[in-house]
Amino acid sequence: MPLAAPKLDDRLFQDLVDEAKKRIPHYTSEWTDHNVSDPGVTLIELFAWLTETTLYRLNRVPERHYVKFLEMLGVTLHAPVPAKAPVTFWLSAPVEADVVIPAGTEVASTQTETERSIVFTTDADFTITAPQFSQVFSETMGQDKSDFRSSPRLSALAAGLSAQQQFRVFSETPQVGDALYLGFDNDLSHHILRLETEWDNAGGRGPNPDLPPYVWEASSPNPDRPWALCFAEIDNTRALNSNGRIQIHTPAMGQTTVNGKKLFWVRVRVKEITRAEREEGMRPYTSSPLLRKLTASTHGGVILSTHAQAIRDELLGQSDGSPGQRFFLQVTPILARREGETLLVHVSGEGAQVWTEVKDFADSHADSRHFTLDSVTGELRFGPAIRQPDGAIKRYGAIPPRGANLVFKQYRYGGGEEGNVEAGIINTLKTAIPYVDRVSNRQAAWGGLDEETLEDAMVRAPKIMRHRDRAVTAADYEDLALQTPGVTIGRVRCLQPEPSEGGRVAPGQVYVLVIPRVRRPEGFLTPEELQLDDGDVGRLTAFLDERRLLATRLFVRAPAYRWVAARVRLRANPDAVQTAVEQEILARLYRFLNPLTGGPRGDGWPFGRELFLSDVYQSLQGTPNVQFIRSVELYITEPGSGPQGEPVESVEVVAHGIIASGTHVVEFV
């Protein structure tokens, strides 16, 4: 069936007449006769008829004219956004020398008969280094016990200790917070750190070997969260009681002073066992594990990669010396240009000229080496020459000399939702690198978006007319943040800071709170998924900084997440499957207590809104196969953690804060 043409204005003759009559009392209150016999009403009907014919012709404007109208407003379709994925480069064996993974290294999924491979490229150079192990000590109940602080003792630990020398890593009766610290001289951010260990089998008594009561953490560059959780991929030591291997993935690390030493630290810390973990079988230590041997090595690194491929030194053609020339890049759509991705004009006898991409030629002069580039179509244009009223010809931008070769130094293409591949799909290294054995993606890729549709651009056009590419109001900041090239945003909120002491608000300060886009926003969101990428923060800040008022100070940051966990006790119907009921309850909780999909309207928990226990009850109403809900308890918890501490009736949220889910627990009665 044919597509129905959208109407720009759906008012008919009678609608226009009724609207005009409603305005009569406001403009001419003395006009009281609104019947069709009145001459004034006759004129209203005449003009309504003329207006209806105009609207009819306007509504028959074809879609291609919409595009032209949008172009007149400076609105162009947004190019696709590439997905990003952390890709692990595994070494064939530990090496002492550095292994450099250069920027632009291509990795891909497996190509099949029906699906082409999805190619990712690394964003920056990455060096996998061998760990420089320099400090070991244990912390027990806030009191440091310094052991193995000198290199000879570390060498002895690496060689192995006797039964008389073995090292107690926690206090004699381990307490929550006891930790073993491993200090390194070099930065091991995003490395795969392998620890080969030997333990006294009779040392750490008490815990369930399959559910050890500890976590691995690394010193963080974030002063607000000095320790970041490490992902323990392998731990076959049976809760530090058997000889074995521990393999962890480190996050971004920073130097921290511990025991008087400023190093890059990794620690294993005794954690507090939650009620849910205790019910699963986790048990505390009754005696400390005894360490006999410890060696550290690096087995790979995790590099952020982008769904893109690069084309270098593409010849576009030769200039004929005329204004307004157009050339086309071979592969589209083109991703947002990075530094160094631009046009080179090779002039005989002069060498290569570097030309600059601009949004338009409005501010270009006759000698400005400017060009525009459409990311969707790949069209590259030079400035036009326009005849002025006095007959003179004015050029907007320089023109490459006749015969000059036009070479685009580098550009990247790709992007789209097809790049949002599942975990484990990226498995092919397209360029051989010494000592690198294989690649994989432990996490699913995220952030890929297809190019903007015409309908979306039509919705965006009124916002552009409102802010005119200038950030003045809070809505301007929010709209512009969503349009920042190369940044995928889930939600954004602009606000002024809260009053400081004395009740005065700091003038000229604007906070732009950004929540990144995630692939599956309705489920459990980890702290890592909600963490802003430093590169995105930089791009947002630079983009908004060019458009803010001169007297305004801009701060781009994540909101203050208020992590909460709920414990729900309920009774299911006798014929119901408890696992299915539990999954439905958890799905509702994660969807409701969510910064992206939560809240009463389902469009994200409102910034600054307090959470009440009644809100949770309301979100669980009508759950299938539930007889009744006996109780709901709310807990303020740590990021990604379950219920801990005492339950609360409500959770206060600051103006720049928002609710996020920890780990919820469902119990059947």
PDB file of C-alpha atoms in Angstrom, residues 51-226:
ATOM      1  CA  THR A  51      -5.761  29.521   4.096  1.00  0.00           C
ATOM      2  CA  GLU A  52      -7.101  26.006   3.627  1.00  0.00           C
ATOM      3  CA  THR A  53      -6.057  26.013  -0.031  1.00  0.00           C
ATOM      4  CA  THR A  54      -2.568  27.156   1.005  1.00  0.00           C
ATOM      5  CA  LEU A  55      -2.333  24.412   3.630  1.00  0.00           C
ATOM      6  CA  TYR A  56      -3.503  21.877   1.066  1.00  0.00           C
ATOM      7  CA  ARG A  57      -0.676  22.828  -1.281  1.00  0.00           C
ATOM      8  CA  LEU A  58       1.825  22.853   1.609  1.00  0.00           C
ATOM      9  CA  ASN A  59       0.771  19.386   2.707  1.00  0.00           C
ATOM     10  CA  ARG A  60       1.437  18.085  -0.793  1.00  0.00           C
ATOM     11  CA  VAL A  61       5.096  19.134  -0.664  1.00  0.00           C
ATOM     12  CA  PRO A  62       7.075  15.924  -1.390  1.00  0.00           C
ATOM     13  CA  GLU A  63       9.600  14.527   1.060  1.00  0.00           C
ATOM     14  CA  ARG A  64      12.612  15.726  -0.914  1.00  0.00           C
ATOM     15  CA  HIS A  65      11.436  19.293  -0.338  1.00  0.00           C
ATOM     16  CA  TYR A  66      11.520  18.659   3.401  1.00  0.00           C
ATOM     17  CA  VAL A  67      15.179  17.852   3.005  1.00  0.00           C
ATOM     18  CA  LYS A  68      15.772  21.102   1.155  1.00  0.00           C
ATOM     19  CA  PHE A  69      13.912  23.071   3.803  1.00  0.00           C
ATOM     20  CA  LEU A  70      16.045  21.446   6.487  1.00  0.00           C
ATOM     21  CA  GLU A  71      19.192  22.223   4.516  1.00  0.00           C
ATOM     22  CA  MET A  72      18.143  25.879   4.365  1.00  0.00           C
ATOM     23  CA  LEU A  73      18.048  25.785   8.168  1.00  0.00           C
ATOM     24  CA  GLY A  74      21.473  24.155   8.283  1.00  0.00           C
ATOM     25  CA  VAL A  75      20.064  20.811   9.420  1.00  0.00           C
ATOM     26  CA  THR A  76      21.854  17.737   8.084  1.00  0.00           C
ATOM     27  CA  LEU A  77      21.347  14.085   8.940  1.00  0.00           C
ATOM     28  CA  HIS A  78      23.613  12.779  11.663  1.00  0.00           C
ATOM     29  CA  ALA A  79      26.074  10.120  10.581  1.00  0.00           C
ATOM     30  CA  PRO A  80      26.047   6.684  12.217  1.00  0.00           C
ATOM     31  CA  VAL A  81      27.655   6.347  15.618  1.00  0.00           C
ATOM     32  CA  PRO A  82      30.210   3.537  15.944  1.00  0.00           C
ATOM     33  CA  ALA A  83      29.944   0.950  18.672  1.00  0.00           C
ATOM     34  CA  LYS A  84      32.749   0.517  21.167  1.00  0.00           C
ATOM     35  CA  ALA A  85      34.027  -2.657  22.744  1.00  0.00           C
ATOM     36  CA  PRO A  86      36.875  -3.482  25.141  1.00  0.00           C
ATOM     37  CA  VAL A  87      38.966  -6.049  23.284  1.00  0.00           C
ATOM     38  CA  THR A  88      41.392  -8.320  25.118  1.00  0.00           C
ATOM     39  CA  PHE A  89      44.740  -9.011  23.441  1.00  0.00           C
ATOM     40  CA  TRP A  90      46.117 -12.262  24.878  1.00  0.00           C
ATOM     41  CA  LEU A  91      49.851 -12.907  24.896  1.00  0.00           C
ATOM     42  CA  SER A  92      51.157 -16.300  23.865  1.00  0.00           C
ATOM     43  CA  ALA A  93      53.389 -16.287  26.967  1.00  0.00           C
ATOM     44  CA  PRO A  94      54.572 -13.772  29.588  1.00  0.00           C
ATOM     45  CA  VAL A  95      57.357 -11.552  28.258  1.00  0.00           C
ATOM     46  CA  GLU A  96      59.769  -9.207  29.986  1.00  0.00           C
ATOM     47  CA  ALA A  97      59.888  -6.707  27.112  1.00  0.00           C
ATOM     48  CA  ASP A  98      57.032  -4.327  26.349  1.00  0.00           C
ATOM     49  CA  VAL A  99      54.493  -5.398  23.726  1.00  0.00           C
ATOM     50  CA  VAL A 100      53.047  -2.426  21.833  1.00  0.00           C
ATOM     51  CA  ILE A 101      49.593  -2.639  20.256  1.00  0.00           C
ATOM     52  CA  PRO A 102      49.523   0.298  17.810  1.00  0.00           C
ATOM     53  CA  ALA A 103      46.489   2.498  17.289  1.00  0.00           C
ATOM     54  CA  GLY A 104      44.421   1.384  14.335  1.00  0.00           C
ATOM     55  CA  THR A 105      45.029  -2.333  14.877  1.00  0.00           C
ATOM     56  CA  GLU A 106      42.106  -4.170  13.291  1.00  0.00           C
ATOM     57  CA  VAL A 107      40.204  -6.999  14.956  1.00  0.00           C
ATOM     58  CA  ALA A 108      37.035  -8.584  13.662  1.00  0.00           C
ATOM     59  CA  SER A 109      34.329 -11.174  14.021  1.00  0.00           C
ATOM     60  CA  THR A 110      34.349 -14.367  11.996  1.00  0.00           C
ATOM     61  CA  GLN A 111      33.051 -14.026   8.455  1.00  0.00           C
ATOM     62  CA  THR A 112      30.435 -16.581   7.402  1.00  0.00           C
ATOM     63  CA  GLU A 113      28.558 -17.366   4.200  1.00  0.00           C
ATOM     64  CA  THR A 114      25.646 -15.201   5.291  1.00  0.00           C
ATOM     65  CA  GLU A 115      27.302 -12.541   7.446  1.00  0.00           C
ATOM     66  CA  ARG A 116      30.264 -10.342   6.759  1.00  0.00           C
ATOM     67  CA  SER A 117      32.824  -9.722   9.467  1.00  0.00           C
ATOM     68  CA  ILE A 118      32.406  -6.736  11.771  1.00  0.00           C
ATOM     69  CA  VAL A 119      35.716  -4.891  12.019  1.00  0.00           C
ATOM     70  CA  PHE A 120      36.878  -2.899  15.043  1.00  0.00           C
ATOM     71  CA  THR A 121      40.046  -0.803  15.327  1.00  0.00           C
ATOM     72  CA  THR A 122      41.931   0.149  18.474  1.00  0.00           C
ATOM     73  CA  ASP A 123      41.563   3.792  19.469  1.00  0.00           C
ATOM     74  CA  ALA A 124      45.062   4.474  20.791  1.00  0.00           C
ATOM     75  CA  ASP A 125      48.477   2.935  21.255  1.00  0.00           C
ATOM     76  CA  PHE A 126      48.599   0.487  24.153  1.00  0.00           C
ATOM     77  CA  THR A 127      51.665  -1.023  25.782  1.00  0.00           C
ATOM     78  CA  ILE A 128      51.470  -4.330  27.629  1.00  0.00           C
ATOM     79  CA  THR A 129      54.209  -4.258  30.257  1.00  0.00           C
ATOM     80  CA  ALA A 130      55.620  -6.814  32.653  1.00  0.00           C
ATOM     81  CA  PRO A 131      54.708  -6.059  36.290  1.00  0.00           C
ATOM     82  CA  GLN A 132      57.434  -4.467  38.403  1.00  0.00           C
ATOM     83  CA  PHE A 133      56.581  -5.998  41.767  1.00  0.00           C
ATOM     84  CA  SER A 134      58.093  -3.970  44.625  1.00  0.00           C
ATOM     85  CA  GLN A 135      55.960  -4.044  47.804  1.00  0.00           C
ATOM     86  CA  VAL A 136      53.888  -6.508  49.792  1.00  0.00           C
ATOM     87  CA  PHE A 137      52.236  -5.899  53.127  1.00  0.00           C
ATOM     88  CA  SER A 138      49.085  -6.755  55.018  1.00  0.00           C
ATOM     89  CA  GLU A 139      46.644  -4.465  56.765  1.00  0.00           C
ATOM     90  CA  THR A 140      44.709  -5.803  59.714  1.00  0.00           C
ATOM     91  CA  MET A 141      41.985  -3.841  61.473  1.00  0.00           C
ATOM     92  CA  GLY A 142      43.527  -0.525  60.475  1.00  0.00           C
ATOM     93  CA  GLN A 143      47.033  -1.400  61.745  1.00  0.00           C
ATOM     94  CA  ASP A 144      49.786  -1.921  59.197  1.00  0.00           C
ATOM     95  CA  LYS A 145      52.127  -4.880  59.523  1.00  0.00           C
ATOM     96  CA  SER A 146      54.949  -4.247  57.116  1.00  0.00           C
ATOM     97  CA  ASP A 147      56.519  -7.403  55.706  1.00  0.00           C
ATOM     98  CA  PHE A 148      58.512  -8.251  52.592  1.00  0.00           C
ATOM     99  CA  ARG A 149      59.285  -4.595  51.906  1.00  0.00           C
ATOM    100  CA  SER A 150      62.735  -5.002  50.355  1.00  0.00           C
ATOM    101  CA  SER A 151      63.626  -6.598  47.058  1.00  0.00           C
ATOM    102  CA  PRO A 152      65.556  -9.517  48.629  1.00  0.00           C
ATOM    103  CA  ARG A 153      62.493 -10.503  50.637  1.00  0.00           C
ATOM    104  CA  LEU A 154      60.353 -10.238  47.511  1.00  0.00           C
ATOM    105  CA  SER A 155      62.825 -12.474  45.757  1.00  0.00           C
ATOM    106  CA  ALA A 156      62.484 -14.940  48.602  1.00  0.00           C
ATOM    107  CA  LEU A 157      58.710 -14.809  48.283  1.00  0.00           C
ATOM    108  CA  ALA A 158      58.985 -15.453  44.540  1.00  0.00           C
ATOM    109  CA  ALA A 159      61.298 -18.419  45.159  1.00  0.00           C
ATOM    110  CA  GLY A 160      59.129 -19.867  47.903  1.00  0.00           C
ATOM    111  CA  LEU A 161      59.211 -19.770  51.700  1.00  0.00           C
ATOM    112  CA  SER A 162      59.623 -22.543  54.185  1.00  0.00           C
ATOM    113  CA  ALA A 163      56.896 -23.528  56.617  1.00  0.00           C
ATOM    114  CA  GLN A 164      58.592 -21.403  59.283  1.00  0.00           C
ATOM    115  CA  GLN A 165      58.705 -18.336  57.013  1.00  0.00           C
ATOM    116  CA  GLN A 166      55.229 -18.500  55.482  1.00  0.00           C
ATOM    117  CA  PHE A 167      53.309 -15.255  55.557  1.00  0.00           C
ATOM    118  CA  ARG A 168      49.924 -14.710  57.235  1.00  0.00           C
ATOM    119  CA  VAL A 169      48.041 -12.434  54.819  1.00  0.00           C
ATOM    120  CA  PHE A 170      45.225 -11.399  57.192  1.00  0.00           C
ATOM    121  CA  SER A 171      44.923 -11.125  60.957  1.00  0.00           C
ATOM    122  CA  GLU A 172      44.951 -14.326  62.978  1.00  0.00           C
ATOM    123  CA  THR A 173      41.159 -14.275  62.957  1.00  0.00           C
ATOM    124  CA  PRO A 174      40.391 -12.384  59.734  1.00  0.00           C
ATOM    125  CA  GLN A 175      38.073  -9.404  60.058  1.00  0.00           C
ATOM    126  CA  VAL A 176      36.180  -7.407  57.444  1.00  0.00           C
ATOM    127  CA  GLY A 177      38.618  -4.931  55.903  1.00  0.00           C
ATOM    128  CA  ASP A 178      41.750  -7.041  56.354  1.00  0.00           C
ATOM    129  CA  ALA A 179      43.726  -6.898  53.129  1.00  0.00           C
ATOM    130  CA  LEU A 180      46.883  -8.063  51.414  1.00  0.00           C
ATOM    131  CA  TYR A 181      48.460  -5.296  49.323  1.00  0.00           C
ATOM    132  CA  LEU A 182      50.648  -5.853  46.270  1.00  0.00           C
ATOM    133  CA  GLY A 183      52.537  -2.763  45.103  1.00  0.00           C
ATOM    134  CA  PHE A 184      53.849  -2.203  41.577  1.00  0.00           C
ATOM    135  CA  ASP A 185      56.158   0.502  40.270  1.00  0.00           C
ATOM    136  CA  ASN A 186      54.552   0.622  36.828  1.00  0.00           C
ATOM    137  CA  ASP A 187      51.025   1.344  35.675  1.00  0.00           C
ATOM    138  CA  LEU A 188      49.108  -1.866  34.993  1.00  0.00           C
ATOM    139  CA  SER A 189      45.840  -0.267  33.888  1.00  0.00           C
ATOM    140  CA  HIS A 190      43.656  -2.613  31.845  1.00  0.00           C
ATOM    141  CA  HIS A 191      46.154  -5.463  32.094  1.00  0.00           C
ATOM    142  CA  ILE A 192      45.531  -9.154  32.678  1.00  0.00           C
ATOM    143  CA  LEU A 193      47.530  -9.845  35.809  1.00  0.00           C
ATOM    144  CA  ARG A 194      48.307 -13.461  36.653  1.00  0.00           C
ATOM    145  CA  LEU A 195      49.432 -14.438  40.153  1.00  0.00           C
ATOM    146  CA  GLU A 196      50.969 -17.874  40.631  1.00  0.00           C
ATOM    147  CA  THR A 197      50.615 -18.724  44.321  1.00  0.00           C
ATOM    148  CA  GLU A 198      51.360 -21.441  46.846  1.00  0.00           C
ATOM    149  CA  TRP A 199      49.513 -21.668  50.177  1.00  0.00           C
ATOM    150  CA  ASP A 200      49.516 -23.746  53.318  1.00  0.00           C
ATOM    151  CA  ASN A 201      46.611 -26.159  52.925  1.00  0.00           C
ATOM    152  CA  ALA A 202      45.828 -25.915  56.632  1.00  0.00           C
ATOM    153  CA  GLY A 203      45.913 -22.116  56.739  1.00  0.00           C
ATOM    154  CA  GLY A 204      42.664 -20.337  55.940  1.00  0.00           C
ATOM    155  CA  ARG A 205      39.938 -22.337  57.620  1.00  0.00           C
ATOM    156  CA  GLY A 206      36.225 -21.616  57.545  1.00  0.00           C
ATOM    157  CA  PRO A 207      35.207 -20.384  54.087  1.00  0.00           C
ATOM    158  CA  ASN A 208      33.355 -22.172  51.336  1.00  0.00           C
ATOM    159  CA  PRO A 209      36.101 -22.781  48.733  1.00  0.00           C
ATOM    160  CA  ASP A 210      33.634 -22.144  45.900  1.00  0.00           C
ATOM    161  CA  LEU A 211      32.446 -18.819  47.383  1.00  0.00           C
ATOM    162  CA  PRO A 212      35.506 -17.075  48.851  1.00  0.00           C
ATOM    163  CA  PRO A 213      34.708 -14.108  51.141  1.00  0.00           C
ATOM    164  CA  TYR A 214      37.028 -11.590  49.505  1.00  0.00           C
ATOM    165  CA  VAL A 215      37.258  -9.230  46.541  1.00  0.00           C
ATOM    166  CA  TRP A 216      40.147  -8.053  44.384  1.00  0.00           C
ATOM    167  CA  GLU A 217      40.558  -4.299  43.984  1.00  0.00           C
ATOM    168  CA  ALA A 218      43.017  -1.879  42.387  1.00  0.00           C
ATOM    169  CA  SER A 219      43.976   1.677  43.284  1.00  0.00           C
ATOM    170  CA  SER A 220      41.910   4.076  41.214  1.00  0.00           C
ATOM    171  CA  PRO A 221      42.723   7.503  39.725  1.00  0.00           C
ATOM    172  CA  ASN A 222      39.303   8.699  40.939  1.00  0.00           C
ATOM    173  CA  PRO A 223      39.682  10.394  44.352  1.00  0.00           C
ATOM    174  CA  ASP A 224      35.978   9.862  45.071  1.00  0.00           C
ATOM    175  CA  ARG A 225      36.388   6.085  44.656  1.00  0.00           C
ATOM    176  CA  PRO A 226      40.005   5.299  45.584  1.00  0.00           C
TER     177      PRO A 226
END
